[in-house]
Coordinates of C-alpha atoms and ligand atoms in Angstrom, one line a residue:
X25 CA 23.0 226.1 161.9
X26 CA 26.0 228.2 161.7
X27 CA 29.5 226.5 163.9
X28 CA 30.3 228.6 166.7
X29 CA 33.9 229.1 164.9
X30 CA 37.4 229.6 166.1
X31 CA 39.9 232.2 164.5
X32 CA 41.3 230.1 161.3
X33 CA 43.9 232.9 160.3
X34 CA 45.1 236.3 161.4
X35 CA 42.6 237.9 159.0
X36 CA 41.2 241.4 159.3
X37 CA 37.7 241.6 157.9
X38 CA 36.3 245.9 157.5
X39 CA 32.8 246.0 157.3
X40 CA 31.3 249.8 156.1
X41 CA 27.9 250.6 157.5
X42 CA 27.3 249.9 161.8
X43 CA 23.2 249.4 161.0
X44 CA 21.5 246.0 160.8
X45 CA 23.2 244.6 157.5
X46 CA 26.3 246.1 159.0
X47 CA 26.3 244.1 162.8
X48 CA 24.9 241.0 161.0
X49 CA 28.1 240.9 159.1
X50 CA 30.2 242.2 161.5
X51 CA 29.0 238.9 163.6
X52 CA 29.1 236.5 160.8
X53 CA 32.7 236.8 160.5
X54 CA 34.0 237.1 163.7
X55 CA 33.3 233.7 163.8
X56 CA 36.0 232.4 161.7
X57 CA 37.8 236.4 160.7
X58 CA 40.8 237.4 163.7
X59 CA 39.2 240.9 163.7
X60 CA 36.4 242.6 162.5
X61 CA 36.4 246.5 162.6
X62 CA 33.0 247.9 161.7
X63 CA 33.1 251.3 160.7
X64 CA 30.3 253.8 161.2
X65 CA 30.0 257.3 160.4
X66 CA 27.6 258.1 163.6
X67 CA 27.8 257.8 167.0
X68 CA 25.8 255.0 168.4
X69 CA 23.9 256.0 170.6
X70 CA 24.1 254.7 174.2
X71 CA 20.4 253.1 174.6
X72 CA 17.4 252.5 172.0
X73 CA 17.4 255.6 170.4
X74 CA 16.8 256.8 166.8
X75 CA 19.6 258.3 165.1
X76 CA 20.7 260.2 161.7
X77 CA 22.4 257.5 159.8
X78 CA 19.2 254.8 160.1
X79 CA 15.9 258.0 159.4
X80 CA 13.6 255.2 158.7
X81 CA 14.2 253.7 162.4
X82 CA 11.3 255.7 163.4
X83 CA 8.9 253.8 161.1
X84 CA 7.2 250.4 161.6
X85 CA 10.0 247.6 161.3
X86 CA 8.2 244.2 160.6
X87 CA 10.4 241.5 160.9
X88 CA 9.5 238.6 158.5
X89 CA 9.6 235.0 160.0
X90 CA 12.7 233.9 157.6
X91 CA 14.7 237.0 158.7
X92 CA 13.9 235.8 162.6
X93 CA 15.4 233.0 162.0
X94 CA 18.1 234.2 160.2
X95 CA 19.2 236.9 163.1
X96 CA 18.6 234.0 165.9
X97 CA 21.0 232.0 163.6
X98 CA 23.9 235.4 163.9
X99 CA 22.8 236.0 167.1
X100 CA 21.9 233.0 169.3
X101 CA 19.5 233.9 172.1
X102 CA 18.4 237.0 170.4
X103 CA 14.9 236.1 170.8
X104 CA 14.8 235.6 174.4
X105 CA 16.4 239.1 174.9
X106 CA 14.2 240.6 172.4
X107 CA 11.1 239.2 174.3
X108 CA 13.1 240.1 177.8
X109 CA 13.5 243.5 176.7
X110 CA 9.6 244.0 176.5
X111 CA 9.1 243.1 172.9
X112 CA 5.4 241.6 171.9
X113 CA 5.1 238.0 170.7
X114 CA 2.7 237.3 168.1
X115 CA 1.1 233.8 166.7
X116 CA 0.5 234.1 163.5
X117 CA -2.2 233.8 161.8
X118 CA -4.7 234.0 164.9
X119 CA -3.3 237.1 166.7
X120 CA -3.0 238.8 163.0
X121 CA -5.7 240.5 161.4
X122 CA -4.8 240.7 157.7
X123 CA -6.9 242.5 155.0
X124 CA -5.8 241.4 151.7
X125 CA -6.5 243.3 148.5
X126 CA -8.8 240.4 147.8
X127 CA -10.4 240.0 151.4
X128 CA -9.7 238.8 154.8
X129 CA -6.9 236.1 154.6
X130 CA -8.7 232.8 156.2
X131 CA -7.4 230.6 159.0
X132 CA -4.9 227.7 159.0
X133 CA -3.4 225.8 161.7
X134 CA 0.1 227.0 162.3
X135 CA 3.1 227.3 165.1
X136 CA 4.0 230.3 163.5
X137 CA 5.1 233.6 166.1
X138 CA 6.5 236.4 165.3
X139 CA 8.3 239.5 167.4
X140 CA 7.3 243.0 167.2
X141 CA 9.3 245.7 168.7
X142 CA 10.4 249.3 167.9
X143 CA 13.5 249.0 165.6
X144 CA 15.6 251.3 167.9
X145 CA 15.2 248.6 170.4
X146 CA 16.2 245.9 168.0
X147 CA 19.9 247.5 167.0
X148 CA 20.4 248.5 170.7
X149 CA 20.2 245.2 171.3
X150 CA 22.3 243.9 168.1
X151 CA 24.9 246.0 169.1
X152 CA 25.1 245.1 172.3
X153 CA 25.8 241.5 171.2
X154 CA 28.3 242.9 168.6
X155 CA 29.9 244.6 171.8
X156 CA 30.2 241.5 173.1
X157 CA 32.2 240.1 170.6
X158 CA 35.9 240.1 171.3
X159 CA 37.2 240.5 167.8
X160 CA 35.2 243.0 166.4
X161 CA 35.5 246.6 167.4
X162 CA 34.0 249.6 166.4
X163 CA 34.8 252.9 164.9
X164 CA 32.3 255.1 165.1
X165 CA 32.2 258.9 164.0
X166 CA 34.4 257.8 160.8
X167 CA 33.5 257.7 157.4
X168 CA 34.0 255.4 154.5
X169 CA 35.7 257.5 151.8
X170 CA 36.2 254.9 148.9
X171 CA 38.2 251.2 148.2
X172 CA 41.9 250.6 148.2
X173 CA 43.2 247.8 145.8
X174 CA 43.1 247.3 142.3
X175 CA 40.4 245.6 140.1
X176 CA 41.8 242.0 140.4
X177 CA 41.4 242.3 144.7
X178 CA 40.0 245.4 147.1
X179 CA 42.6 245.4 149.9
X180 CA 41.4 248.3 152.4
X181 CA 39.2 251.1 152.8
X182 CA 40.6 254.9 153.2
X183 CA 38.4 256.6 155.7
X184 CA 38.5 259.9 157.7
X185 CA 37.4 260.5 161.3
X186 CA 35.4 263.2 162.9
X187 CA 35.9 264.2 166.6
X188 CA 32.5 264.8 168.8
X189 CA 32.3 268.4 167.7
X190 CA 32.3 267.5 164.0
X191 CA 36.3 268.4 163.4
X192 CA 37.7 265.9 160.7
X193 CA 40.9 264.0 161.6
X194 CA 43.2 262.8 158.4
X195 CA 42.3 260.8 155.9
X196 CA 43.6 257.3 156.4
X197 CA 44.1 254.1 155.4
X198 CA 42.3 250.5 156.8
X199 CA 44.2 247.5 155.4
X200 CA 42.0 244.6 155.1
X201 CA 41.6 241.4 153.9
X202 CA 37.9 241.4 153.1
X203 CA 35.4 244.3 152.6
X204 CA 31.8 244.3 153.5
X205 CA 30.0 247.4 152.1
X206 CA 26.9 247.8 154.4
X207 CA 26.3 251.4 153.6
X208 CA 22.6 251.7 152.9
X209 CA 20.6 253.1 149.9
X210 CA 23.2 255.8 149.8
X211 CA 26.3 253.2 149.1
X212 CA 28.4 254.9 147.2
X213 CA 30.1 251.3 145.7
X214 CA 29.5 252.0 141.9
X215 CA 31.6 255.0 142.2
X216 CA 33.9 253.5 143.9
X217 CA 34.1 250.4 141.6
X218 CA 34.9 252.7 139.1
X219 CA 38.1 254.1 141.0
X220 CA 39.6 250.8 140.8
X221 CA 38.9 250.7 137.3
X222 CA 35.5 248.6 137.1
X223 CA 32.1 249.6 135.0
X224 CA 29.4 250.4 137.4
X225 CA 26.6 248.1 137.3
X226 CA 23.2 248.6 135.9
X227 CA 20.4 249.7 138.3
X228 CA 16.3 248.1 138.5
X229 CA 14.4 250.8 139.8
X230 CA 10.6 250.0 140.6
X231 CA 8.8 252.9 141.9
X232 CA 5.3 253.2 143.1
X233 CA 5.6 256.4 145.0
X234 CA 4.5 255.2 148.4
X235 CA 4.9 257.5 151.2
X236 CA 4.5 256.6 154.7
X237 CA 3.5 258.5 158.1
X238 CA 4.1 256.4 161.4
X239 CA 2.6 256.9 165.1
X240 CA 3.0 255.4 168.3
X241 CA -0.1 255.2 170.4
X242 CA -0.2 254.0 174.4
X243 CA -2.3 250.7 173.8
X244 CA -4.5 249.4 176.8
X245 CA -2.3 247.1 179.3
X246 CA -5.2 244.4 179.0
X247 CA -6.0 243.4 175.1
X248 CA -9.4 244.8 174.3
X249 CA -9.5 242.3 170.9
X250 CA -8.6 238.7 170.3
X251 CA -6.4 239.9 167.5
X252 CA -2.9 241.9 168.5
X253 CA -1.3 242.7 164.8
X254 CA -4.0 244.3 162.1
X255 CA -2.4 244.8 158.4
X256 CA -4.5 246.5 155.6
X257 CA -3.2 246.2 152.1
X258 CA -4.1 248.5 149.5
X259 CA -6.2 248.2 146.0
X260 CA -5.4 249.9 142.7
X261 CA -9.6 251.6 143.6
X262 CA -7.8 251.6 147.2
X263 CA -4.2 252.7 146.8
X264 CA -4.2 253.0 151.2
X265 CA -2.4 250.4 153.8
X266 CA -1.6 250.1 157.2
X267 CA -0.3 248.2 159.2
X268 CA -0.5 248.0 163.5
X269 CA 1.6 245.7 165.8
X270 CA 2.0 245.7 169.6
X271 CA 5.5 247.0 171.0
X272 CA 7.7 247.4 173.8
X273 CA 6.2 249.5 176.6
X274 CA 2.7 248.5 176.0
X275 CA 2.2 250.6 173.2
X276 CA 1.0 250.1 169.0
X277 CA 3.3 251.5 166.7
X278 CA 1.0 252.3 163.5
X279 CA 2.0 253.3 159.9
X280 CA 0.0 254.6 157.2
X281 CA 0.9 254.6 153.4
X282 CA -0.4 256.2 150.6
X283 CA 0.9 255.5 146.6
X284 CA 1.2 257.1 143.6
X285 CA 2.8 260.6 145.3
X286 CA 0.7 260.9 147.7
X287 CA 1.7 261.8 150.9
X288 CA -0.1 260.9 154.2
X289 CA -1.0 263.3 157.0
X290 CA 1.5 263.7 160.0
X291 CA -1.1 265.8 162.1
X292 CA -2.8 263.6 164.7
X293 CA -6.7 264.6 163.0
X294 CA -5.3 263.9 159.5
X295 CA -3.9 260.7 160.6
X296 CA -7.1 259.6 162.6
X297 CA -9.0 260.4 159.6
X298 CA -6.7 258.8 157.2
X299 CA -6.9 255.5 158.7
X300 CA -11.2 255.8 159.3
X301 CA -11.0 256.1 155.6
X302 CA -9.3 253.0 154.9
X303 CA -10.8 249.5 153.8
X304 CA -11.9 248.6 157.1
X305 CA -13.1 250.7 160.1
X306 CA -11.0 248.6 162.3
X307 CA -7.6 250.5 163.0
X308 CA -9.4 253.5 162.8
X309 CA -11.9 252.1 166.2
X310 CA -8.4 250.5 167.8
X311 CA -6.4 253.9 168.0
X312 CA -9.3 256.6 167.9
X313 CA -9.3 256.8 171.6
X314 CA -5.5 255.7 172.6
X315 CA -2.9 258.5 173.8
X316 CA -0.6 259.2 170.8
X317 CA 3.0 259.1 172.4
X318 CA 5.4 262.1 170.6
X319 CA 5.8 263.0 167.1
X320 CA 4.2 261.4 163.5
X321 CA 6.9 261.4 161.1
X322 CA 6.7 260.7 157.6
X323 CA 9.2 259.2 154.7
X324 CA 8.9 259.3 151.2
X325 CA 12.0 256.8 151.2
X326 CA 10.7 253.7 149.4
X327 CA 11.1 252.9 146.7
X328 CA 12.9 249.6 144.7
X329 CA 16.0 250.0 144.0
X330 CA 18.5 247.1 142.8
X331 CA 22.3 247.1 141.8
X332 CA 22.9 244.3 139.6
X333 CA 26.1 243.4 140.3
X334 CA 26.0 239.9 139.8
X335 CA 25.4 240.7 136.5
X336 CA 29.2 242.8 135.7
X337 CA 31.8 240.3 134.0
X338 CA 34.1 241.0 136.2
X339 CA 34.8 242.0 140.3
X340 CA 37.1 242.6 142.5
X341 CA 37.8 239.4 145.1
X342 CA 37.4 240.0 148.9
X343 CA 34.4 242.6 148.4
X344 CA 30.6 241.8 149.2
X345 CA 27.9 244.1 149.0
X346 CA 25.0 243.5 151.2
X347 CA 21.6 245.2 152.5
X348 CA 20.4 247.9 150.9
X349 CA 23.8 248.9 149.7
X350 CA 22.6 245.7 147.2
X351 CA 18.7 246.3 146.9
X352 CA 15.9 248.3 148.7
X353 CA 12.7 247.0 148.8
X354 CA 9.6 248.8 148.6
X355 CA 9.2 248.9 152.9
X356 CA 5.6 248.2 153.0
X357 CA 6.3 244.4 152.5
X358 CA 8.6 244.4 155.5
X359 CA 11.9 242.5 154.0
X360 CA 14.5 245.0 154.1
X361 CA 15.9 243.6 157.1
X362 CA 15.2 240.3 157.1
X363 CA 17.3 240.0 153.4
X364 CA 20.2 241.5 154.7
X365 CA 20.1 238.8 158.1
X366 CA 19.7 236.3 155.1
X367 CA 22.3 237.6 153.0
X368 CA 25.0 237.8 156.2
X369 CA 24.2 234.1 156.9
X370 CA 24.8 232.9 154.0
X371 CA 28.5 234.8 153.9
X372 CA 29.0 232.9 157.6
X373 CA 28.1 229.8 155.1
X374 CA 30.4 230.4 153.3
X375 CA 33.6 231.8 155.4
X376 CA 33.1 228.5 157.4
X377 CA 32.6 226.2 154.6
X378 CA 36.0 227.7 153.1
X379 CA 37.8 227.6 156.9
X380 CA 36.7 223.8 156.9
X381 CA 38.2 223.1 154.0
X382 CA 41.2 224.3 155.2
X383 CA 41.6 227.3 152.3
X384 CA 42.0 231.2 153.7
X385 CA 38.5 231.8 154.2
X386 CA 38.6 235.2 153.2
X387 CA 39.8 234.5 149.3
X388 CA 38.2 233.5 146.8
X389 CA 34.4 233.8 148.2
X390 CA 33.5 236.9 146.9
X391 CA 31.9 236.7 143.4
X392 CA 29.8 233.4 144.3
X393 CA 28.5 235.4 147.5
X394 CA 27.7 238.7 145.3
X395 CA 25.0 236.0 143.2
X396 CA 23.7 234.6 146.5
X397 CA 23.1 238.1 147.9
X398 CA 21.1 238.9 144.1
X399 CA 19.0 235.4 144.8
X400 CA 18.0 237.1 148.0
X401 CA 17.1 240.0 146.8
X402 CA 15.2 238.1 143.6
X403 CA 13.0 236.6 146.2
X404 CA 11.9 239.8 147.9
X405 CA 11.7 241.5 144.7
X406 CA 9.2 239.0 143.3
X407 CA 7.2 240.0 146.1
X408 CA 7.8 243.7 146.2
X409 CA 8.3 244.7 143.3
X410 CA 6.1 242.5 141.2
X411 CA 3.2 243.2 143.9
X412 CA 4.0 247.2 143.5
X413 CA 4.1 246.7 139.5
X414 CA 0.0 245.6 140.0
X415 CA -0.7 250.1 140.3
X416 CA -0.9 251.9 137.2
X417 CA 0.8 254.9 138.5
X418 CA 4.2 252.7 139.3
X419 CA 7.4 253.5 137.5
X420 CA 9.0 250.3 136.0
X421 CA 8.7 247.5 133.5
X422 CA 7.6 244.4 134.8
X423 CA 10.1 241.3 134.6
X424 CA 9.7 238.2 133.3
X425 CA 8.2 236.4 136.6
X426 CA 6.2 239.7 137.2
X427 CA 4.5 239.0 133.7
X428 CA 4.2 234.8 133.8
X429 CA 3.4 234.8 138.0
X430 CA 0.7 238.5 137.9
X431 CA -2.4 236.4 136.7
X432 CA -1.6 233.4 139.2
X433 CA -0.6 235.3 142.4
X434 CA -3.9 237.1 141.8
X435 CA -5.8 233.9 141.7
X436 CA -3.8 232.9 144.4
X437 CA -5.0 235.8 146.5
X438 CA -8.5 235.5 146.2
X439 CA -8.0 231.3 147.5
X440 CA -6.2 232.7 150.4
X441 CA -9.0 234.5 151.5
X442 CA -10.9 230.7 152.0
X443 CA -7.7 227.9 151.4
X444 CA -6.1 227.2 154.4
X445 CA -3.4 224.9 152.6
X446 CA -3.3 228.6 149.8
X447 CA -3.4 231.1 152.6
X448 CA 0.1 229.1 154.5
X449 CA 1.5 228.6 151.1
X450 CA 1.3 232.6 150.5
X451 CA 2.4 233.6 154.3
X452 CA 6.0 231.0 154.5
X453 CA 7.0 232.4 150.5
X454 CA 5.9 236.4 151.4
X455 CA 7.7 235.7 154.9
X456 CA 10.5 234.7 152.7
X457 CA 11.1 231.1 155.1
X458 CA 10.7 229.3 151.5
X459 CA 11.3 229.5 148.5
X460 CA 8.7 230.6 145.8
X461 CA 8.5 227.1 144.2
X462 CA 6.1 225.9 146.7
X463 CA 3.6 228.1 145.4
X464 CA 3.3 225.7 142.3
X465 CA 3.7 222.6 144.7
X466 CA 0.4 220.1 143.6
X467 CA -1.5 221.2 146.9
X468 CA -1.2 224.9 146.4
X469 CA -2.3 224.4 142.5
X470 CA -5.3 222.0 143.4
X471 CA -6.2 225.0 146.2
X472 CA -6.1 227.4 143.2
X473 CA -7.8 225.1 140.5
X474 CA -10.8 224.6 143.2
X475 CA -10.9 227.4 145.4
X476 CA -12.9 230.2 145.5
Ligands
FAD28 C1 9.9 253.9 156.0 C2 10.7 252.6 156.1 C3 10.1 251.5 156.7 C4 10.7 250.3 156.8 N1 10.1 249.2 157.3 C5 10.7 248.0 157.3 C6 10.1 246.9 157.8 O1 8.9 246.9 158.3 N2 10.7 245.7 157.8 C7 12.0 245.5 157.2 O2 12.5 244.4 157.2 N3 12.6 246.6 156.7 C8 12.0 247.8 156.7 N4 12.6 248.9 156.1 C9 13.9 248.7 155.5 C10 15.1 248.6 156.5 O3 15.1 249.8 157.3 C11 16.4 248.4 155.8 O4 16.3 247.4 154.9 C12 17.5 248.1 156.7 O5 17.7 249.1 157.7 C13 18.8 247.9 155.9 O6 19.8 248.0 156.7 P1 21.3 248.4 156.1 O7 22.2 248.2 157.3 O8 21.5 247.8 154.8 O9 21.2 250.0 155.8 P2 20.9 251.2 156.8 O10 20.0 250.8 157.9 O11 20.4 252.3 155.9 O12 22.3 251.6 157.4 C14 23.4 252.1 156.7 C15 24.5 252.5 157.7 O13 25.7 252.9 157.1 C16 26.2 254.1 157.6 N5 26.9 254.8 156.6 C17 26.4 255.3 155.4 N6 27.4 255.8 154.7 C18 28.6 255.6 155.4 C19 30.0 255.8 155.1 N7 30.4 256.4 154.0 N8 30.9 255.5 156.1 C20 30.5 254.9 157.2 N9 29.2 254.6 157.5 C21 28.3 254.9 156.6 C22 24.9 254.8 158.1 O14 25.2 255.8 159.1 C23 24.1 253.6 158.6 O15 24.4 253.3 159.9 C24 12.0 250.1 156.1 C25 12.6 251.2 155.4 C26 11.9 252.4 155.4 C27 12.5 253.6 154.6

């Protein structure tokens, strides 16, 4: 558990980027930071709406059971006002029906729950707590333009504002003592590195051309099934998912994906049709019937895309990258979000570790943080991208744990389907609450030797 924190220094802390990465930083130094400003290049919108800067916001937003804890951690309470604000609760695994590609994961006894809920609904409520926070304020409509410092230390951010018609003030300068860049896929930090005189660093891209169409349906106020969540992976013979969870205003959101360039239908037939085609009838007898509620979108957005910045010699002190800015995951494993809550707790680690010891918590962090942040992401990416790397049609070359771990996560997957001890094992490392190792623990490897 993070302290509560006082202010340890006058410090000013600018974090880039007002989306989830963006308010779980923004809180994780106003802990110990005198102020935080966050700077976004939208408007926030007053209420759970979607908006330009987050596009995938009208998808399905899974939040994994590590990055739960992880934003309860940030955000004490969040789950109660989550749940007050009409979000569905979840036990997992007997409210979830999931369809692996190697069969119907089994049973096991757990206290696991999960929380589903439209992701407009989830930053509404984020920023409402960041709101709440009395040193952080925000500047919205105002855009990052690039770093100020030098290679040894970044020491600001230059940044223009835009009034509400869409006039741009000056350009001007934001002197801080520690920069967050929480920009998103379309962080623009290697170019910026390079203006204070830094090599950019190399990029992992693993592609499997997924593409993903997303409706909300009205759902029935009283369950009609003893299930409430119903995931479908895909197959290389069955390159199709979907997935279905229960959210606010008793209603399924319900996202489709298809792989290799293909792009799923956005008209309501197609869609019905898409999902009656799929491994199992049963999304496609759930929503058949149901009221679809507005629009189907689609997004082609998805693919794995890593900046390896732990691995350049040198970087500037007081900078961090985090979320996507750092990493994109392939979305239909559902870890975008909850790496990025990871990634902000461990910088609160580490700012109060430093203000304990008595140091300036703001110097000195940085480059130990940046190889935290890449741990994160290895995790997810061993189950993303390794798992995506399984289709022939994926762009890539497989790592060393994709080539060692591909033969035993697939023998893993086929116990899961009868193991209980293999199918919890599997669940806590892909909901990224612990670390892969326990996948070779002696009960998981006797559960692989003997199962099925
Ligand atoms: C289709 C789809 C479905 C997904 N589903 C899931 C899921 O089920 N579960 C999950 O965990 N994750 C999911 N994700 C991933 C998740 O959306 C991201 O991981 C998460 O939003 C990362 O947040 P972020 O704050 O790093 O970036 P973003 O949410 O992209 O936000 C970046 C912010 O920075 C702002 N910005 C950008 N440039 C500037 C600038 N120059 N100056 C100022 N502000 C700037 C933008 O306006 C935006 O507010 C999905 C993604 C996609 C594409």
């Amino acid at each position: 558990m993070v302290g509560g924190g006082s202010a340890v220094n006058g410090g000013h802390a600018v974090v880039l980027g007002g989306s989830l990465a963006g308010m779980c930083a923004a809180a994780a130094l106003a802990r110990h930071v005198g102020r935080v400003s966050l700077v976004e290049r939208d408007a926030l919108p007053e209420g759970p709406h979607w908006r330009r800067g987050v596009p995938q916001s009208r998808h399905t937003h899974n939040i994994l059971r590590g990055g739960q804890n992880a934003l309860e951690e940030l955000f004490p309470g969040l789950r109660a006002r989550l749940l007050d604000a009409g979000m569905a609760e979840v036990r997992w695994p007997d409210e979830v029906r999931l369809l692996l590609p190697t069969g119907w994961l089994c049973a096991y006894p757990s206290d696991y729950t999960i929380v589903c809920g439209t992701r407009p609904l989830l930053d509404w409520l984020l920023q409402c707590r960041v709101r709440e926070l009395s040193r952080v304020r925000v500047l919205e409509r105002t855009t990052v333009l690039g770093l100020t410092g030098d290679a040894a230390a970044v020491r600001g951010v230059r940044a223009q504002t835009r009034d509400a018609s869409g006039v741009a003030g000056e350009p001007f300068t934001l002197d801080a003592d520690f920069v967050v860049d929480a920009t998103g896929r379309t962080s623009r930090t290697p170019s910026w590195l390079a203006g204070l005189g830094l090599p950019a660093p190399a990029e992992t891209v693993v592609n499997a051309g997924t593409a993903y169409a997303t409706a909300l349906f009205k759902r029935p106020a009283e369950p009609t099934a003893p299930w409430k969540s119903l995931i479908v992976q895909a197959t290389p013979q069955a390159p199709h998912s979907a997935i279905l969870h229960p959210v606010e205003d008793d209603r399924w959101v319900v996202s489709v994906a298809a792989m290799g360039g293909e792009r799923p239908p956005t008209d309501h037939a197609g869609f019905l049709e898409f999902t009656r085609n799929l491994r199992t009838p049963l999304l496609y007898e759930t929503i058949r019937d149901a009221p679809l509620v507005g629009e189907i979108h689609g997004s082609g957005r998805t693919e794995n895309r890593r900046r390896r910045y732990e691995r350049l010699s040198r970087w500037p002190d007081r900078f961090l990258v985090l979320g996507d800015a750092a990493g994109c995951l392939n979305p239909s494993y559902g870890q975008g979000v909850s790496v990025a809550a990871l990634c902000a707790l461990d910088l609160a680690r580490a700012v109060e570790a430093a203000a304990r010891g008595g140091a300036d918590p703001l110097t000195g962090i940085a480059s130990g943080l940046r190889r935290r942040v890449a741990r994160r992401i290895d995790a997810a990416w061993t189950v993303s991208a390794n798992t995506d790397l399984v289709y022939p049609w994926t762009e890539g070359e497989p790592d060393l744990a994709a080539r060692l771990g591909g033969a035993y996560v697939n023998r893993l997957l086929r116990t899961a389907t009868t193991s209980p001890a293999v199918a919890q094992a599997m669940t806590r490392v892909s909901q990224l609450d612990t670390p892969a190792g326990v996948l070779f623990s002696p009960r998981v490897l006797l559960g692989a030797l003997t199962g099925r």
